Tab-separated table of C-alpha atoms in Angstrom:
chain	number	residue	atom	x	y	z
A	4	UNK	CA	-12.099	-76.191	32.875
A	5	UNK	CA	-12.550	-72.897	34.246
A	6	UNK	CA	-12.597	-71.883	37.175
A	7	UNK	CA	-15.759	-69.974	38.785
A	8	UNK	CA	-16.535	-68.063	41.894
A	9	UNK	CA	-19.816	-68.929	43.602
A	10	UNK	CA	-21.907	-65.789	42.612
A	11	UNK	CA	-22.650	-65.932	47.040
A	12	UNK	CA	-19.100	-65.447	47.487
A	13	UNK	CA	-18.603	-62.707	44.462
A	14	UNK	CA	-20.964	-61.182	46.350
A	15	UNK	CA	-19.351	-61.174	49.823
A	16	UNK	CA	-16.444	-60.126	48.279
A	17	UNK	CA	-17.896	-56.717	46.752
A	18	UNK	CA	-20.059	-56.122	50.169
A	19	UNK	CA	-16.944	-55.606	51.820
A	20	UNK	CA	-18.460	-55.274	55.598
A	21	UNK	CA	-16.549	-52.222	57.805
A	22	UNK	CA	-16.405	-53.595	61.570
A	23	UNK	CA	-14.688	-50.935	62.490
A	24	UNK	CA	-16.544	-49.791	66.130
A	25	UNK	CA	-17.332	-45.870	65.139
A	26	UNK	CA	-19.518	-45.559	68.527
A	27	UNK	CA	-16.677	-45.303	70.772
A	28	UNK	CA	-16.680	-41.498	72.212
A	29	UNK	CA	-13.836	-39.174	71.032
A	30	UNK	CA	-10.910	-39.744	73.378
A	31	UNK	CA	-10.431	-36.570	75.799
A	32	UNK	CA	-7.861	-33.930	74.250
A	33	UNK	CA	-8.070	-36.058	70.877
A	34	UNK	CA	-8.252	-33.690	67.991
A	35	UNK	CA	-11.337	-33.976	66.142
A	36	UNK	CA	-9.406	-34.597	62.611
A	37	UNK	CA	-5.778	-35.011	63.312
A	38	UNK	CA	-5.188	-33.271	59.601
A	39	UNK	CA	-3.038	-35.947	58.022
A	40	UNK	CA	0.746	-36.629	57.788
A	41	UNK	CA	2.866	-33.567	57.920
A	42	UNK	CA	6.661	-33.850	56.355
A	43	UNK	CA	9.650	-32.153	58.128
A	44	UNK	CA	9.632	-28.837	56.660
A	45	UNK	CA	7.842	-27.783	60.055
A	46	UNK	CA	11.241	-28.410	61.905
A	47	UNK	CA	13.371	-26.289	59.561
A	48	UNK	CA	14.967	-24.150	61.479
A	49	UNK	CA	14.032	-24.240	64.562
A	50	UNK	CA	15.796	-25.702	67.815
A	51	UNK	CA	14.135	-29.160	69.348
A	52	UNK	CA	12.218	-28.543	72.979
A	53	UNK	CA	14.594	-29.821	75.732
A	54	UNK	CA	13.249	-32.516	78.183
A	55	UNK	CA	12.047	-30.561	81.211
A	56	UNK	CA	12.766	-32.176	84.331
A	57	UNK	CA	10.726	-32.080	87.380
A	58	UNK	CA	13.296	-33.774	89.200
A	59	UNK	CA	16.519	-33.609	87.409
A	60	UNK	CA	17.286	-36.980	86.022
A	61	UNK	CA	14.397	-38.692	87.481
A	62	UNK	CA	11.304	-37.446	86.816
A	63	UNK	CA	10.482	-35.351	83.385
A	64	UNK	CA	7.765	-33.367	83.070
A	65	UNK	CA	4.648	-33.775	80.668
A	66	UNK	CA	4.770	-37.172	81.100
A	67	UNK	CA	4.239	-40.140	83.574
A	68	UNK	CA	7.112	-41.676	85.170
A	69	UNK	CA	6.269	-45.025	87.367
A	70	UNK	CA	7.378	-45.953	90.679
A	71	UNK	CA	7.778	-49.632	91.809
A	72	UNK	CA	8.145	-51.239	95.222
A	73	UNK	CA	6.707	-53.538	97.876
A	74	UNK	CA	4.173	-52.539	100.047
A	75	UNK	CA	5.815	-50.525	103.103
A	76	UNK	CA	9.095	-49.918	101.317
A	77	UNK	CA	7.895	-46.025	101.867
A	78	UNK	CA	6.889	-45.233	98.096
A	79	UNK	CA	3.921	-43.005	99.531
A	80	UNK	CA	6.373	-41.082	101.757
A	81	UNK	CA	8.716	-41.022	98.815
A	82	UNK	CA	5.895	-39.305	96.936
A	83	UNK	CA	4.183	-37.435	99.335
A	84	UNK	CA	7.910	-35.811	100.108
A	85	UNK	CA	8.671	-34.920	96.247
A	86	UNK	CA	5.458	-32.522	96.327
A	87	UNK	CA	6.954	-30.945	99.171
A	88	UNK	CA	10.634	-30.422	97.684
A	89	UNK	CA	8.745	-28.747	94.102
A	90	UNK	CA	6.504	-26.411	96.378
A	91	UNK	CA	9.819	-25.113	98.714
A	92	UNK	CA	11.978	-25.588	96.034
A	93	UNK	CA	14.020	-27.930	98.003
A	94	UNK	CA	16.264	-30.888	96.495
A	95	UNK	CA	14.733	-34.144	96.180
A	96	UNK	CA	17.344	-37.603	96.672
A	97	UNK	CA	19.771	-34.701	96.442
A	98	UNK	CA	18.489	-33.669	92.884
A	99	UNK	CA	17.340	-30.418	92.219
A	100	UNK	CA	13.343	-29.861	91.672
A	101	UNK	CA	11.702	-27.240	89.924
A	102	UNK	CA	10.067	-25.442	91.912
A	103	UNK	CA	5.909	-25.715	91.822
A	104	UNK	CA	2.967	-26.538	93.257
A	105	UNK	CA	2.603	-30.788	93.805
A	106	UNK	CA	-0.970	-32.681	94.341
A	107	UNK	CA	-1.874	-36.211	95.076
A	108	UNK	CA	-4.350	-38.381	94.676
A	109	UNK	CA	-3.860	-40.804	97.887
A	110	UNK	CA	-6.262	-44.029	97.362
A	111	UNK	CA	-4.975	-46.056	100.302
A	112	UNK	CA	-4.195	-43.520	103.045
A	113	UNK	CA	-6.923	-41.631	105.003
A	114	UNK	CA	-6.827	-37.823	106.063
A	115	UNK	CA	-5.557	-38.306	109.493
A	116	UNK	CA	-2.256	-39.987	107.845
A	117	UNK	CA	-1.369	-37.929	105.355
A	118	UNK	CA	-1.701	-35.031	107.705
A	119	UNK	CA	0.537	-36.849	110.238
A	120	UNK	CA	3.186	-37.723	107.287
A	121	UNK	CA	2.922	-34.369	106.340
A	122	UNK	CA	4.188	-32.969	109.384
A	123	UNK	CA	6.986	-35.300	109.401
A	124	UNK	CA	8.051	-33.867	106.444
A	125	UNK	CA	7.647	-30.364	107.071
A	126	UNK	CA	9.887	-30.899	109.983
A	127	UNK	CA	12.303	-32.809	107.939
A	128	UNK	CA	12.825	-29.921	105.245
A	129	UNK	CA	12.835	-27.475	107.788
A	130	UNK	CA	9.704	-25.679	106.294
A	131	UNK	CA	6.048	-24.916	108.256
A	132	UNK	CA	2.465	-25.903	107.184
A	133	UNK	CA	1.916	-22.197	106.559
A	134	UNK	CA	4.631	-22.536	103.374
A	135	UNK	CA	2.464	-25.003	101.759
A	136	UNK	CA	-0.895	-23.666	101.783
A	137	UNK	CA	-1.853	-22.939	97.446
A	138	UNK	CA	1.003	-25.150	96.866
A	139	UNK	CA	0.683	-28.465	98.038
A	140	UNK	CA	-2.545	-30.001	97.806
A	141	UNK	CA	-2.915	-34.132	98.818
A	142	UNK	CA	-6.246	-35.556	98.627
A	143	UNK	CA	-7.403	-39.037	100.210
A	144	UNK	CA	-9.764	-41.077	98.655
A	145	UNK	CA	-9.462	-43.579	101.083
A	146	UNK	CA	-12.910	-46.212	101.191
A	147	UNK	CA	-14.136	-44.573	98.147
A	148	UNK	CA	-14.133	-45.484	94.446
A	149	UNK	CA	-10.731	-43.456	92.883
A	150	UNK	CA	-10.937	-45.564	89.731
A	151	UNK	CA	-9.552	-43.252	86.986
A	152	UNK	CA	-10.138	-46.212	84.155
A	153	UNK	CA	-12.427	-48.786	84.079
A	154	UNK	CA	-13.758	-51.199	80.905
A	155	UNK	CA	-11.144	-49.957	78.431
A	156	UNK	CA	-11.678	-46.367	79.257
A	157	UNK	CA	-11.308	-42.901	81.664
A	158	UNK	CA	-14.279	-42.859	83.577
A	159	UNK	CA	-15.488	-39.490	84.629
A	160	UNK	CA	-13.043	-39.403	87.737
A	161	UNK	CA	-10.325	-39.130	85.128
A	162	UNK	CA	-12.119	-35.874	84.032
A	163	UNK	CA	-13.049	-34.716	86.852
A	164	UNK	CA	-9.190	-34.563	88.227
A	165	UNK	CA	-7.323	-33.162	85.126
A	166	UNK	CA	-10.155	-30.463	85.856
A	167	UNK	CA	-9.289	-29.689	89.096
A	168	UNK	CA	-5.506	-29.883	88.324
A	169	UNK	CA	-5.656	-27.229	85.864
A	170	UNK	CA	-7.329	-25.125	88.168
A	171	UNK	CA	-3.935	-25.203	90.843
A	172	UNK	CA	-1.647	-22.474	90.037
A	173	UNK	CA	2.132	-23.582	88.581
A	174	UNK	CA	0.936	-27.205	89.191
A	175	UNK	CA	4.559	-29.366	88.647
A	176	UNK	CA	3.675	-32.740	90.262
A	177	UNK	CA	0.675	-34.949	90.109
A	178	UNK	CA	0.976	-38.121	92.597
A	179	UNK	CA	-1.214	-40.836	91.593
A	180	UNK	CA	-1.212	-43.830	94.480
A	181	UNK	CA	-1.733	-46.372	93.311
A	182	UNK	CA	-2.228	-48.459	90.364
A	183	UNK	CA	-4.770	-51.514	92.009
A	184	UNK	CA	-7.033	-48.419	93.102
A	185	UNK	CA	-7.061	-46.609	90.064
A	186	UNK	CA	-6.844	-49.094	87.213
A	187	UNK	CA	-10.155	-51.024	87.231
A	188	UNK	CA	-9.490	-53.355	84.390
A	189	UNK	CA	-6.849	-56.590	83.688
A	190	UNK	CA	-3.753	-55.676	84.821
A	191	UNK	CA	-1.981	-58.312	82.669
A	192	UNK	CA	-3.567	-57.051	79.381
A	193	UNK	CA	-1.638	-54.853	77.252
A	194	UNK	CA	-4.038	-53.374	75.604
A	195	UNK	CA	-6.333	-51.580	78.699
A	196	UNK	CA	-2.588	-50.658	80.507
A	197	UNK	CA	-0.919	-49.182	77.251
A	198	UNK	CA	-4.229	-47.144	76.629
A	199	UNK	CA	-4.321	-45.976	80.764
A	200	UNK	CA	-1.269	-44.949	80.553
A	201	UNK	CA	-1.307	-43.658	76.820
A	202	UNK	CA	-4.709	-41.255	78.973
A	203	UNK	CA	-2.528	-40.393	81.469
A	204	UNK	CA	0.937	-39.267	79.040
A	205	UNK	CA	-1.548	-37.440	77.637
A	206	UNK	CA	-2.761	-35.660	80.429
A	207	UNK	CA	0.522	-34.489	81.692
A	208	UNK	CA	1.081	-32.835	78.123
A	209	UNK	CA	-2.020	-31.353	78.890
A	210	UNK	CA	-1.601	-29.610	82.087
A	211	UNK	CA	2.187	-29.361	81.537
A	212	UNK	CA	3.620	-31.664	84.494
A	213	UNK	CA	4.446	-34.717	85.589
A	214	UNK	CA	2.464	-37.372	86.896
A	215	UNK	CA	3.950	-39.758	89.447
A	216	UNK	CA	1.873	-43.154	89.427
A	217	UNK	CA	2.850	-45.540	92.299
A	218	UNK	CA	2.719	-49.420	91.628
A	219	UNK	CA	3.304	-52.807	93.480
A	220	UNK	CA	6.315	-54.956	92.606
A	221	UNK	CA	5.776	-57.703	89.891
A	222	UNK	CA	5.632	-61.312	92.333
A	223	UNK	CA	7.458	-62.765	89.228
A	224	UNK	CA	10.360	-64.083	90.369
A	225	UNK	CA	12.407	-63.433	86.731
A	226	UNK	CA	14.719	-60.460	86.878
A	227	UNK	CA	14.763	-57.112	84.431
A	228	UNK	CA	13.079	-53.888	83.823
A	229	UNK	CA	10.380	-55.543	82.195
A	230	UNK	CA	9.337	-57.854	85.042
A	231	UNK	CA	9.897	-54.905	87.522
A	232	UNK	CA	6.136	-54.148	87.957
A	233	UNK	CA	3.324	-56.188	88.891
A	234	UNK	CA	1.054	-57.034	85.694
A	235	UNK	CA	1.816	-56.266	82.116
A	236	UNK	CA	4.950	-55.563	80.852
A	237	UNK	CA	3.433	-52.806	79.093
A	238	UNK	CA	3.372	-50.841	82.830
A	239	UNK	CA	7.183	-50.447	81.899
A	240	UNK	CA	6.656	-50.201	78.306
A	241	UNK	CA	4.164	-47.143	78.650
A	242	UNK	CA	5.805	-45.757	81.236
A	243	UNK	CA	8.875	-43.033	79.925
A	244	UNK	CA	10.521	-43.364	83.176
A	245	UNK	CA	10.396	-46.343	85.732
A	246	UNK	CA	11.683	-45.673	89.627
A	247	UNK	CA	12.180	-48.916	91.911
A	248	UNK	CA	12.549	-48.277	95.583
A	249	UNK	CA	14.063	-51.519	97.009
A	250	UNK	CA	15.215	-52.228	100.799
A	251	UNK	CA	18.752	-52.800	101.429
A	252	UNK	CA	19.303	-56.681	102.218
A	253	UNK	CA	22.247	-56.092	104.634
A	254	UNK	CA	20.811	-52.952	106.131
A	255	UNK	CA	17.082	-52.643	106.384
A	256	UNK	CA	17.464	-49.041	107.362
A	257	UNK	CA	18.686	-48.247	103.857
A	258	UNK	CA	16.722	-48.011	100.842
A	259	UNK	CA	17.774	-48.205	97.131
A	260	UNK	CA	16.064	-45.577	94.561
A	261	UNK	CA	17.050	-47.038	91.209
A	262	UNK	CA	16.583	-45.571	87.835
A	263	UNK	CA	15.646	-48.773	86.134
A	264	UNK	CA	14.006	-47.193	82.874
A	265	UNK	CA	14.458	-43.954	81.451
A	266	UNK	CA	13.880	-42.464	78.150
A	267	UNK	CA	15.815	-39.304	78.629
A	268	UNK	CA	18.766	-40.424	80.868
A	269	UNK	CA	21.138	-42.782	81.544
A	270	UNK	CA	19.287	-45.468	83.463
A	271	UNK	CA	20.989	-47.390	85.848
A	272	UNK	CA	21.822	-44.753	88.329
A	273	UNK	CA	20.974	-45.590	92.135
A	274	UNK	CA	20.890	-42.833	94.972
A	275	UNK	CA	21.299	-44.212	98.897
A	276	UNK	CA	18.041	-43.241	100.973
A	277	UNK	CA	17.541	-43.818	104.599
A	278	UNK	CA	14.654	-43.448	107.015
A	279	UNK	CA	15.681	-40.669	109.459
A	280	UNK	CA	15.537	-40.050	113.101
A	281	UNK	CA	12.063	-37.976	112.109
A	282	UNK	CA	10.570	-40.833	109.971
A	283	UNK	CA	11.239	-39.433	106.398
A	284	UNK	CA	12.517	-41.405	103.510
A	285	UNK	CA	14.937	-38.906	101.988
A	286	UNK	CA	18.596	-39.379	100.715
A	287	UNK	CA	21.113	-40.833	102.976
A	288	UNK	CA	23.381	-38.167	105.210
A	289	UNK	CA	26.653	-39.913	104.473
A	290	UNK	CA	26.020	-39.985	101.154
A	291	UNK	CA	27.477	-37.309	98.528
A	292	UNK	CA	24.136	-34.944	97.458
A	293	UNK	CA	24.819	-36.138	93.630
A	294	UNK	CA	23.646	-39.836	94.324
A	295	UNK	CA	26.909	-41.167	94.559
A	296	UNK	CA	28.604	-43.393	97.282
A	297	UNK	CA	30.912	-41.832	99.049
A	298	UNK	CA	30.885	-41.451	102.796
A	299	UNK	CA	31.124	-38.081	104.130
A	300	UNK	CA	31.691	-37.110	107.849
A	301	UNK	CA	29.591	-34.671	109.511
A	302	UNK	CA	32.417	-31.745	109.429
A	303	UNK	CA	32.614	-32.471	105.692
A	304	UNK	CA	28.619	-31.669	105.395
A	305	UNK	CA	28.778	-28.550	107.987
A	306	UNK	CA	31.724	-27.060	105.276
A	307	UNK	CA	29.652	-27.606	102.432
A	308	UNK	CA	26.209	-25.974	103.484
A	309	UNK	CA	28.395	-22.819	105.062
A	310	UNK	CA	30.031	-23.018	101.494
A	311	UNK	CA	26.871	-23.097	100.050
A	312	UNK	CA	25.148	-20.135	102.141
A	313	UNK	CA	28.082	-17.634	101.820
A	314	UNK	CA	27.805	-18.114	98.348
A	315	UNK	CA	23.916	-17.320	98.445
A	316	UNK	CA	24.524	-14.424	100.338
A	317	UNK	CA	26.565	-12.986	97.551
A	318	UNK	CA	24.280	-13.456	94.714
A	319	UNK	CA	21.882	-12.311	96.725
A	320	UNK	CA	23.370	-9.261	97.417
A	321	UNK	CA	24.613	-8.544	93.968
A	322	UNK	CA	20.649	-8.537	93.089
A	323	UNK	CA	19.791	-6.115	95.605
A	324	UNK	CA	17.578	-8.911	97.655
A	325	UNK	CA	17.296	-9.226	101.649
A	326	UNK	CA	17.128	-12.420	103.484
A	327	UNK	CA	17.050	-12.404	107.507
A	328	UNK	CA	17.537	-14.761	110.318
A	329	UNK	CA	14.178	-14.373	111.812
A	330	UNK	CA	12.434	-18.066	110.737
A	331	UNK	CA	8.617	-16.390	110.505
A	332	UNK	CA	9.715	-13.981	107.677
A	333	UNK	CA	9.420	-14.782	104.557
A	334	UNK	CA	12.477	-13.580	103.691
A	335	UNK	CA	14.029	-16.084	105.898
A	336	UNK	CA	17.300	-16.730	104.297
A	337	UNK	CA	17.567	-20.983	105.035
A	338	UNK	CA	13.850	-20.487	103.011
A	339	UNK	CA	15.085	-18.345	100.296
A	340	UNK	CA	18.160	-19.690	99.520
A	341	UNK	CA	17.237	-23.342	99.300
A	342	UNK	CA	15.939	-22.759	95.677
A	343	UNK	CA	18.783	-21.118	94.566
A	344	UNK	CA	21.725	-22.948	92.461
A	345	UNK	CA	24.105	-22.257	94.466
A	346	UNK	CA	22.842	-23.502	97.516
A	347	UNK	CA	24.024	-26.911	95.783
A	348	UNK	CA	21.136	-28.936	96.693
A	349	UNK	CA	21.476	-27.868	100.305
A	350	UNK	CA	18.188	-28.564	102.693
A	351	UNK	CA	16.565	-26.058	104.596
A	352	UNK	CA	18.174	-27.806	107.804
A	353	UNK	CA	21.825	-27.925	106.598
A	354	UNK	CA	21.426	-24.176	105.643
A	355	UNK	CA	19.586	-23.349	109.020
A	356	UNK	CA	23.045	-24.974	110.821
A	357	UNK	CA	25.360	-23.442	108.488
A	358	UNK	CA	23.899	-20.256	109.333
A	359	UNK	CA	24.109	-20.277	113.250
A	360	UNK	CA	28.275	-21.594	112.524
A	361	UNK	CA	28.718	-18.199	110.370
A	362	UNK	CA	27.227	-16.116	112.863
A	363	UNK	CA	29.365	-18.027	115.836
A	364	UNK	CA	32.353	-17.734	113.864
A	365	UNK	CA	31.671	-14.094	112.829
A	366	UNK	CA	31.855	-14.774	109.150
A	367	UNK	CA	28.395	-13.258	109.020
A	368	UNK	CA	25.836	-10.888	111.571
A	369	UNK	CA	22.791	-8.870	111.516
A	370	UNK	CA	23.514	-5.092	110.129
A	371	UNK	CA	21.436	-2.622	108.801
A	372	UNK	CA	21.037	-1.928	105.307
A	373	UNK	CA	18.779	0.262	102.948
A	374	UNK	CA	15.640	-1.788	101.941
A	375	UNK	CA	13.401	-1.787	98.674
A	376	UNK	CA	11.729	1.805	100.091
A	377	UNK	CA	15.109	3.252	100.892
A	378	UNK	CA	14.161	2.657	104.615
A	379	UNK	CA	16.555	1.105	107.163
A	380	UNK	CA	15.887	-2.610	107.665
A	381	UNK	CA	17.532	-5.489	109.078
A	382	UNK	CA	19.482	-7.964	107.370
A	383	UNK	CA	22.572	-10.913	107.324
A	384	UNK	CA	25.249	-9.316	105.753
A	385	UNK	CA	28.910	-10.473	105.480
A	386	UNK	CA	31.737	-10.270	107.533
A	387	UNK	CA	31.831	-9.593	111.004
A	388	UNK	CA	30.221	-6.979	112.621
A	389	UNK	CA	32.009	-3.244	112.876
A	390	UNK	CA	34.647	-4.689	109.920
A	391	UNK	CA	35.338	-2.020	107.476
């Protein structure tokens, strides 16, 4: 007997149907034909791109990194603080930054407190409002929609900020806070988080920074990177580095900033934070600058910084640059020196102190020298003053 196909059925068969959903608009910064697979040959000889870091270690640039924690653990002032560090070129956790502009797009917090934390900060790094203006830009959408997806895609917010952003000059640092205002879809779905974040990896490539996107702690109570974030596992999936700020259960005072996830360093490194006196999350005093535990008394610190400024002093000298002690110039040497390597992740503060020590112990004072124009000006100079 042989076998026979319904002619119905042949007929399905040959009319294959394509379901294939060709309506959906062209994702933004998709190319319109991506050209086919390429082989090798385009890497012959040349050197791979090295990871760029925003924050060394931490945060990468052209891509998103993620940070986790409870509500009120501080990971807005965390944040808010990093755009800071990039636009004075300060460290950040004791981590070098490069140095940028930084914008945020606050969802929770309304004008009057980011202003107020802002100021905080500023007196924290030792650096005035003035300093920031074109270089730090935070934004509160506070009561209003900030949704930057919504049904499986960007919505026109999305847009509308990668088009601002480009428009910021040297733009390092985007802030994103937080997820449950800016994701308007399920949370727990893979699909809709991998494709948000796939939107927003994709703008960071785009404008050539990184984006810092703040989340809530998962309520899960099992433990791992994976579980670390509230929702999907695919927060931590998409994300190429994950941050977890976590308070100290012996000392409440203390917070721990963990590396839990990172595709371009070790992860597992932790770095000691503390709220100070001024009411800013930064890294903790008695802690060595390079995230590692090892209590260090105050003399210790003074040593370093005054270490750390004569050896600014020198380089700058040997490039023919100025710096002064008068705070409102801008070639206030605390100000200038801070970005400099050899400050070794010194803040503005510790340099400030350092400074007033050299000039009590005479190791440095105010002389003349010839400026840019050849015209007498003002400047720190080593050594004390009248030595040959």
């Amino acid at each position: 007997m042989t076998n026979s196909i319904p002619l119905d059925d042949a007929r399905k068969r040959r009319e294959w149907q394509d379901t294939r959903v060709r309506s959906e608009p062209r994702p933004k910064g998709a190319p319109r034909a991506w050209g086919g697979f390429k082989d090798t040959g385009r890497w012959v000889g040349k050197n791979p791109p090295s990871v760029d870091w925003i924050v060394t270690g931490l945060i990468p640039a052209r891509m998103v990194t993620l940070m986790v924690a409870n509500g009120g653990v501080g990971k807005t002032m965390f944040a808010q603080l990093a755009m800071t560090c990039c636009a004075v070129g300060a460290p950040l956790a004791g981590r070098a930054t490069a140095g940028g502009s930084g914008a945020g797009v606050f969802g929770e917090d309304p004008e009057g407190i980011l202003h107020s934390r802002q100021e905080r900060i500023c007196r924290h790094l030792g650096c005035d409002m003035e300093d920031l203006v074109g270089r730090v830009f935070p934004i509160s959408f506070a009561g209003l929609d900030a949704a930057l997806w919504r049904g499986g895609k960007t919505t026109a917010l999305f847009d509308s900020v990668e088009e601002e952003a480009r428009r910021i000059s040297d733009l390092r640092l985007l802030v994103i806070d937080n997820v449950a205002l800016v994701y308007a879809d399920n949370e727990n779905d893979r699909v809709p988080v991998s494709g948000f974040l796939n939107a927003l990896n994709g703008m960071a490539e785009r404008l050539g920074c990184a984006i810092l996107l703040l989340t809530h702690t998962s309520k899960s109570s099992e433990a791992g990177t994976f579980k670390a974030a509230s929702g999907s596992t695919a927060w931590i999936n998409g994300a190429r580095s994950v941050l977890q700020l976590k308070v100290d259960d012996e000392d409440p005072g203390r917070v721990e900033l963990k590396l839990v996830k990172s595709n371009h360093a070790r992860p597992g490194d932790q770095i000691d934070l503390r709220w100070s006196d001024g009411g800013v999350l930064d890294i903790d005093p008695d802690v060595g600058t390079d995230g590692t535990v090892g209590r260090l008394d105050r003399r210790a610190r003074v040593t370093r910084a005054k270490d750390s400024f004569l050896a600014c002093l020198a380089a700058l000298e040997g490039q023919g640059r100025i710096v002064t002690d008068a705070r409102n110039s801008p070639r206030y040497a605390p100000k200038v020196m801070v970005a400099m390597p050899e400050a070794n992740h010194a803040r503005i503060p510790d340099l400030a102190e350092a400074m007033e020590t050299l000039f009590a112990d005479m190791e440095i004072h105010v002389g003349t020298v010839s400026g840019p124009d050849r015209k007498p000006m003002k400047a720190i100079v080593r050594g004390a003053k009248g030595a040959p």
